[in-house]
Coordinates of C-alpha atoms in Angstrom, one line a residue:
M1 CA 68.3 91.2 109.0
I2 CA 70.8 89.0 110.0
K3 CA 69.9 84.8 110.8
I4 CA 69.8 82.8 113.4
L5 CA 70.4 79.2 113.2
E6 CA 69.3 76.5 115.4
F7 CA 72.5 74.4 115.5
Q8 CA 70.9 71.0 115.6
K9 CA 68.1 72.1 112.9
V10 CA 70.5 73.4 109.6
T11 CA 73.0 71.0 107.3
K12 CA 77.1 71.6 107.9
E13 CA 76.8 73.6 104.4
E14 CA 75.1 76.6 106.0
I15 CA 77.2 76.7 108.9
F16 CA 80.5 76.8 107.8
S17 CA 79.8 77.9 104.3
R18 CA 81.7 81.5 103.5
V19 CA 80.9 84.0 100.9
V20 CA 83.7 84.0 98.3
N21 CA 84.1 86.5 95.1
E22 CA 82.7 85.1 92.0
V23 CA 83.7 88.3 90.3
D24 CA 87.0 87.0 88.4
V25 CA 89.8 90.0 88.6
S26 CA 92.5 88.0 87.3
C27 CA 92.4 89.3 83.2
I28 CA 92.2 93.1 84.7
V29 CA 94.9 92.8 87.0
S30 CA 97.3 90.9 85.0
E31 CA 96.7 93.4 82.3
I32 CA 97.9 96.0 85.0
I33 CA 100.8 93.9 86.0
E34 CA 102.3 93.9 82.6
N35 CA 101.2 97.9 81.9
V36 CA 103.9 98.3 85.1
K37 CA 106.3 96.3 84.3
E38 CA 106.8 97.8 80.9
K39 CA 105.6 102.5 81.7
K40 CA 106.8 101.6 85.3
D41 CA 105.5 105.4 86.6
K42 CA 104.0 106.8 83.9
A43 CA 101.5 103.7 84.3
L44 CA 100.8 104.1 87.7
Y45 CA 100.3 108.3 87.3
Y46 CA 97.6 106.4 84.3
Y47 CA 95.8 104.5 86.6
C48 CA 96.6 106.6 89.5
E49 CA 94.0 109.8 87.5
K50 CA 92.0 106.7 86.1
F51 CA 90.8 105.0 89.4
D52 CA 92.0 107.5 92.6
K53 CA 90.3 110.7 90.0
A54 CA 94.0 112.5 91.1
K55 CA 96.3 113.9 88.7
L56 CA 100.3 114.1 91.0
S57 CA 102.9 115.4 90.2
S58 CA 105.3 113.1 92.3
L59 CA 104.4 110.0 92.9
E60 CA 106.6 110.5 96.8
V61 CA 105.4 111.7 100.0
T62 CA 107.6 114.5 100.5
K63 CA 109.4 114.9 104.3
E64 CA 107.9 118.0 104.8
E65 CA 104.5 116.3 103.6
I66 CA 105.3 113.8 106.2
D67 CA 105.6 116.6 109.0
E68 CA 103.0 118.9 108.1
A69 CA 100.6 115.3 108.2
Y70 CA 102.0 114.7 112.0
N71 CA 101.2 117.7 113.3
K72 CA 98.0 117.8 112.1
V73 CA 96.9 115.0 113.8
D74 CA 95.2 115.7 117.2
K75 CA 97.7 115.0 120.0
E76 CA 95.5 112.4 122.2
F77 CA 95.4 110.1 119.0
L78 CA 99.4 110.4 118.5
R79 CA 99.7 109.6 122.3
I80 CA 97.3 106.7 121.4
L81 CA 99.6 105.9 118.3
N82 CA 102.7 106.1 120.0
K83 CA 101.4 103.8 122.9
A84 CA 100.3 101.2 120.8
A85 CA 104.1 101.0 118.8
E86 CA 105.3 100.5 122.3
N87 CA 103.0 97.6 123.0
I88 CA 103.5 95.7 119.0
K89 CA 107.0 96.6 119.5
K90 CA 107.0 94.3 123.3
F91 CA 105.1 92.0 121.6
H92 CA 107.3 91.5 118.1
L93 CA 110.3 92.0 120.3
K94 CA 109.7 88.0 121.3
Q95 CA 109.6 86.8 118.3
V96 CA 112.8 87.6 117.0
R97 CA 115.0 84.0 116.1
E98 CA 118.0 83.3 116.4
G99 CA 120.4 81.0 114.6
F100 CA 121.9 78.0 115.7
K101 CA 124.8 75.3 115.6
I102 CA 125.2 71.5 116.3
K103 CA 128.7 69.8 116.1
D104 CA 128.4 65.7 116.7
E105 CA 130.9 63.1 117.9
D106 CA 132.5 63.5 114.6
G107 CA 132.9 67.0 114.6
I108 CA 130.4 67.9 111.8
I109 CA 129.0 71.1 112.2
I110 CA 125.3 72.0 111.1
G111 CA 123.1 74.9 111.6
Q112 CA 120.9 77.7 111.0
K113 CA 121.5 81.5 109.9
I114 CA 118.5 83.6 110.6
T115 CA 119.1 86.5 107.8
P116 CA 116.0 89.5 107.6
V117 CA 115.2 90.3 104.0
D118 CA 116.7 93.8 102.8
S119 CA 113.4 95.4 102.0
A120 CA 110.1 95.1 102.6
G121 CA 106.7 96.9 101.0
L122 CA 104.2 97.0 102.7
Y123 CA 100.8 97.9 101.2
V124 CA 97.9 99.7 103.4
P125 CA 93.9 100.6 102.3
G126 CA 93.2 104.0 101.9
G127 CA 89.7 105.4 100.0
T128 CA 87.2 106.3 102.8
A129 CA 89.0 104.4 105.7
A130 CA 92.2 105.0 106.9
Y131 CA 94.1 102.3 108.6
P132 CA 96.6 103.4 111.3
S133 CA 96.9 99.8 112.9
T134 CA 98.0 98.7 109.8
V135 CA 101.0 101.0 109.4
L136 CA 102.0 100.1 113.0
M137 CA 101.4 96.2 112.8
D138 CA 103.1 96.2 109.5
S139 CA 105.6 98.3 109.3
I140 CA 107.5 98.2 113.2
P141 CA 108.1 93.9 112.6
A142 CA 110.1 94.7 109.8
K143 CA 111.9 97.4 111.6
I144 CA 112.5 94.3 114.4
A145 CA 113.6 91.9 112.0
G146 CA 116.2 93.7 110.3
C147 CA 114.5 95.1 107.2
K148 CA 117.3 97.7 105.7
E149 CA 114.5 99.6 103.7
V150 CA 110.5 99.9 104.8
V151 CA 108.9 101.4 102.2
I152 CA 104.7 101.6 102.1
V153 CA 102.2 102.4 99.1
T154 CA 98.7 103.4 99.5
P155 CA 96.1 105.4 97.2
P156 CA 95.6 108.9 97.1
D157 CA 92.7 110.7 97.4
S158 CA 91.1 113.0 94.9
L159 CA 93.1 115.5 95.7
G160 CA 96.4 113.5 96.2
N161 CA 96.3 113.4 99.3
I162 CA 97.0 111.0 102.4
N163 CA 95.3 110.5 105.4
P164 CA 97.4 112.3 108.0
V165 CA 96.8 109.6 110.2
I166 CA 98.2 107.6 108.4
L167 CA 101.5 109.0 107.3
A168 CA 101.7 110.2 111.4
A169 CA 101.8 106.3 111.8
A170 CA 104.6 106.4 109.5
K171 CA 106.5 108.3 111.0
I172 CA 106.1 106.7 114.7
A173 CA 107.4 103.2 113.3
G174 CA 110.0 104.9 111.3
V175 CA 109.4 103.8 107.8
D176 CA 111.0 105.0 105.0
R177 CA 109.5 105.8 102.0
I178 CA 106.2 106.4 101.1
F179 CA 104.3 106.5 97.8
K180 CA 100.6 107.6 96.5
V181 CA 99.9 104.5 95.1
G182 CA 97.3 101.9 95.3
G183 CA 95.9 98.8 93.7
A184 CA 96.9 95.7 91.9
Q185 CA 99.1 99.2 90.5
A186 CA 101.1 99.4 93.8
I187 CA 101.8 95.2 94.2
A188 CA 103.3 95.3 90.4
A189 CA 105.4 98.6 91.6
L190 CA 106.6 96.8 94.3
A191 CA 108.0 93.4 92.6
Y192 CA 109.3 94.7 89.5
G193 CA 110.1 98.4 90.5
T194 CA 109.7 101.4 88.6
E195 CA 112.2 104.6 88.2
T196 CA 110.5 106.1 91.8
I197 CA 109.6 102.4 93.6
P198 CA 112.0 100.3 94.1
K199 CA 111.7 96.8 94.0
V200 CA 111.3 94.6 97.0
D201 CA 111.9 91.2 98.6
K202 CA 108.7 90.8 100.5
I203 CA 104.9 92.4 99.9
V204 CA 103.2 92.7 102.7
G205 CA 99.6 94.0 104.1
P206 CA 95.8 93.5 103.7
G207 CA 93.9 94.5 100.6
N208 CA 91.0 94.5 98.1
S209 CA 90.3 91.8 95.4
F210 CA 91.9 93.4 92.9
V211 CA 95.3 93.8 95.2
A212 CA 95.1 90.0 96.5
E213 CA 95.0 88.9 92.6
A214 CA 97.7 91.2 92.4
K215 CA 99.6 89.5 95.1
K216 CA 99.3 86.1 94.1
Q217 CA 100.0 86.8 90.4
V218 CA 103.3 88.4 91.9
F219 CA 104.1 85.4 94.0
G220 CA 107.8 83.8 92.5
E221 CA 108.9 87.1 91.6
V222 CA 108.3 88.1 95.1
S223 CA 107.7 86.6 98.5
I224 CA 104.5 87.7 100.0
D225 CA 102.7 87.6 103.4
M226 CA 99.6 85.9 101.9
I227 CA 97.0 86.3 99.8
A228 CA 93.9 86.8 102.3
G229 CA 90.7 86.9 101.9
P230 CA 87.4 88.9 103.4
S231 CA 88.0 89.9 107.0
E232 CA 86.1 87.9 109.2
I233 CA 85.2 87.5 113.1
L234 CA 83.8 85.3 115.5
V235 CA 82.5 85.7 118.7
I236 CA 81.5 83.3 121.1
A237 CA 79.2 84.3 123.7
D238 CA 77.0 83.4 126.9
D239 CA 74.1 85.6 128.1
K240 CA 75.9 87.4 130.8
S241 CA 77.4 89.3 127.6
N242 CA 76.3 92.6 127.3
P243 CA 74.3 92.2 123.0
K244 CA 75.5 95.6 122.4
F245 CA 78.9 95.1 122.8
V246 CA 78.8 92.0 120.7
A247 CA 76.9 94.1 118.2
A248 CA 79.5 96.4 117.8
D249 CA 82.3 94.1 117.8
M250 CA 80.2 92.4 114.9
L251 CA 80.1 94.9 112.9
S252 CA 83.9 96.9 114.0
Q253 CA 84.4 93.4 111.3
A254 CA 81.5 93.9 109.1
E255 CA 81.9 97.5 108.1
H256 CA 85.4 96.5 106.1
D257 CA 84.1 95.0 103.3
K258 CA 80.3 93.9 102.4
L259 CA 82.1 90.3 102.1
A260 CA 83.5 91.1 105.7
N261 CA 81.6 88.0 107.4
A262 CA 80.4 88.2 111.1
V263 CA 79.1 85.2 112.9
L264 CA 78.3 85.1 116.7
I265 CA 78.0 81.6 118.5
T266 CA 76.2 81.6 121.7
D267 CA 74.6 78.9 123.7
S268 CA 71.2 81.3 124.6
L269 CA 68.3 81.7 121.7
E270 CA 67.4 84.8 123.3
F271 CA 70.5 86.3 123.8
A272 CA 70.9 85.9 120.3
K273 CA 67.9 87.4 119.4
E274 CA 68.8 90.2 121.2
V275 CA 72.2 90.6 119.5
Q276 CA 69.9 90.5 116.6
R277 CA 68.0 93.2 117.8
E278 CA 71.2 95.5 118.5
L279 CA 72.5 95.0 115.4
E280 CA 69.2 96.9 113.6
I281 CA 69.7 99.4 116.9
Q282 CA 73.4 100.2 116.2
I283 CA 74.1 99.5 111.5
P284 CA 72.0 102.7 110.9
K285 CA 74.5 104.9 113.0
L286 CA 77.2 103.5 111.2
E287 CA 79.1 105.6 108.7
R288 CA 79.8 102.9 106.7
K289 CA 76.0 101.5 107.1
E290 CA 75.7 100.6 103.4
I291 CA 78.8 98.3 103.6
A292 CA 77.7 96.5 107.5
R293 CA 74.5 96.5 106.0
C294 CA 74.9 93.7 102.9
S295 CA 77.8 92.2 104.8
I296 CA 75.7 91.1 107.4
D297 CA 72.0 90.9 106.2
N298 CA 74.1 88.8 103.4
N299 CA 77.1 86.6 105.2
G300 CA 76.7 87.2 109.1
K301 CA 74.8 84.5 111.0
I302 CA 74.2 83.9 114.6
I303 CA 74.5 80.0 115.4
V304 CA 72.4 78.9 118.3
C305 CA 74.6 75.6 120.0
D306 CA 73.7 73.5 123.4
N307 CA 76.7 74.6 125.1
L308 CA 80.1 76.5 125.0
S309 CA 82.2 73.6 124.4
Q310 CA 80.3 72.7 120.9
A311 CA 80.1 76.3 120.6
I312 CA 84.1 75.7 120.3
E313 CA 84.1 73.2 118.2
I314 CA 82.3 74.2 116.1
S315 CA 84.5 77.7 115.8
N316 CA 87.1 75.5 115.3
E317 CA 85.9 74.0 112.0
I318 CA 85.5 77.8 110.8
A319 CA 88.6 79.0 111.9
P320 CA 88.0 82.1 112.1
E321 CA 90.6 85.7 111.4
H322 CA 89.4 86.8 115.0
L323 CA 87.9 85.1 117.7
E324 CA 86.4 86.3 120.6
L325 CA 85.8 84.3 124.0
C326 CA 83.1 86.9 125.5
V327 CA 82.8 84.6 128.8
D328 CA 83.7 84.4 132.1
N329 CA 87.4 82.3 132.6
P330 CA 87.9 82.6 129.0
F331 CA 91.7 80.9 129.7
D332 CA 90.0 78.0 131.0
Y333 CA 89.6 77.4 127.3
L334 CA 92.2 78.4 125.7
D335 CA 94.2 75.1 125.2
K336 CA 90.7 74.2 123.4
I337 CA 91.0 76.6 120.8
R338 CA 93.2 74.9 118.0
H339 CA 92.1 77.6 114.9
A340 CA 91.8 80.7 115.0
G341 CA 93.9 83.6 113.8
S342 CA 93.8 85.9 116.9
I343 CA 92.1 85.5 120.1
F344 CA 90.7 87.8 122.4
M345 CA 89.7 86.9 125.9
G346 CA 87.1 88.0 128.0
R347 CA 83.9 90.2 127.6
Y348 CA 86.2 93.1 127.8
C349 CA 88.5 93.1 124.9
P350 CA 87.5 94.0 121.7
E351 CA 89.0 92.6 118.2
A352 CA 89.3 95.9 117.3
L353 CA 91.3 97.6 120.0
G354 CA 94.0 94.3 120.0
D355 CA 94.1 94.0 115.8

């Protein structure tokens, strides 16, 4: 069961501590990277059979496979993917930067030229969950920026197939090539190139501890976006919020990973108890209930504070990846939020829809 902590009665360490992965995978990842550098495709086939239990005849997804997958996906879901792609394009078009020139009184010209990288490699997690949102969120900005080649690496299932929704999202986003490779070996392939997979200029996308460590080790040979830690969500909610909604939003991240962090900050002890009860009702109903249970019990916390201003101060100290403001007039608090990856405004703006 998730812990309820009263802010005035606990230490800062209890409030602000984050779970860390204590398993050192650096040696394993280093060996995988060296093997891929030396043996290239041969190593990728070996690791695919070892880790994914798939014996592949080729690494690249064919156009026929993509088209077949696209036609399998529910038409309503395709409509949603297309709408999401449209929204993402609108947002990221606003981020496009332009160069500039400055000429001073002596005629000296200085300036900045903005140039896209030629190629980008996108890592898309596989396994028991599918993340078409990752495909759209990573590939569409790359296309808007002007990357000439955008490729995806993602692990196959034991039959050597990629989840159809991943391939459908890739087609919608205009991805150039897709490869059936996951894990640290996929990152190594993008960093150094193999007979099949091209070396890229930048690697982006989330992954497990092996993927994160691989990105760390190849950084310098290739640009990366970041070394991401476990997924996390922080919800600031008052007692007017629906405890069922808040619990569901916390679980939307808790089910990602046993190391994920789900935190609620509220000024109501009774509301904290309601959310605690609701989590116990919802967890058994999840497909990934074992992961969610481990995450909530070991890493989750509900912090009860004096008021919403204090809640925001605590949130700024935590600096969460995802922050929900489930309060009246959330935009009144926006300027006070200094440290958060993304902010979801209001009681009906779940992180799962906007991430």
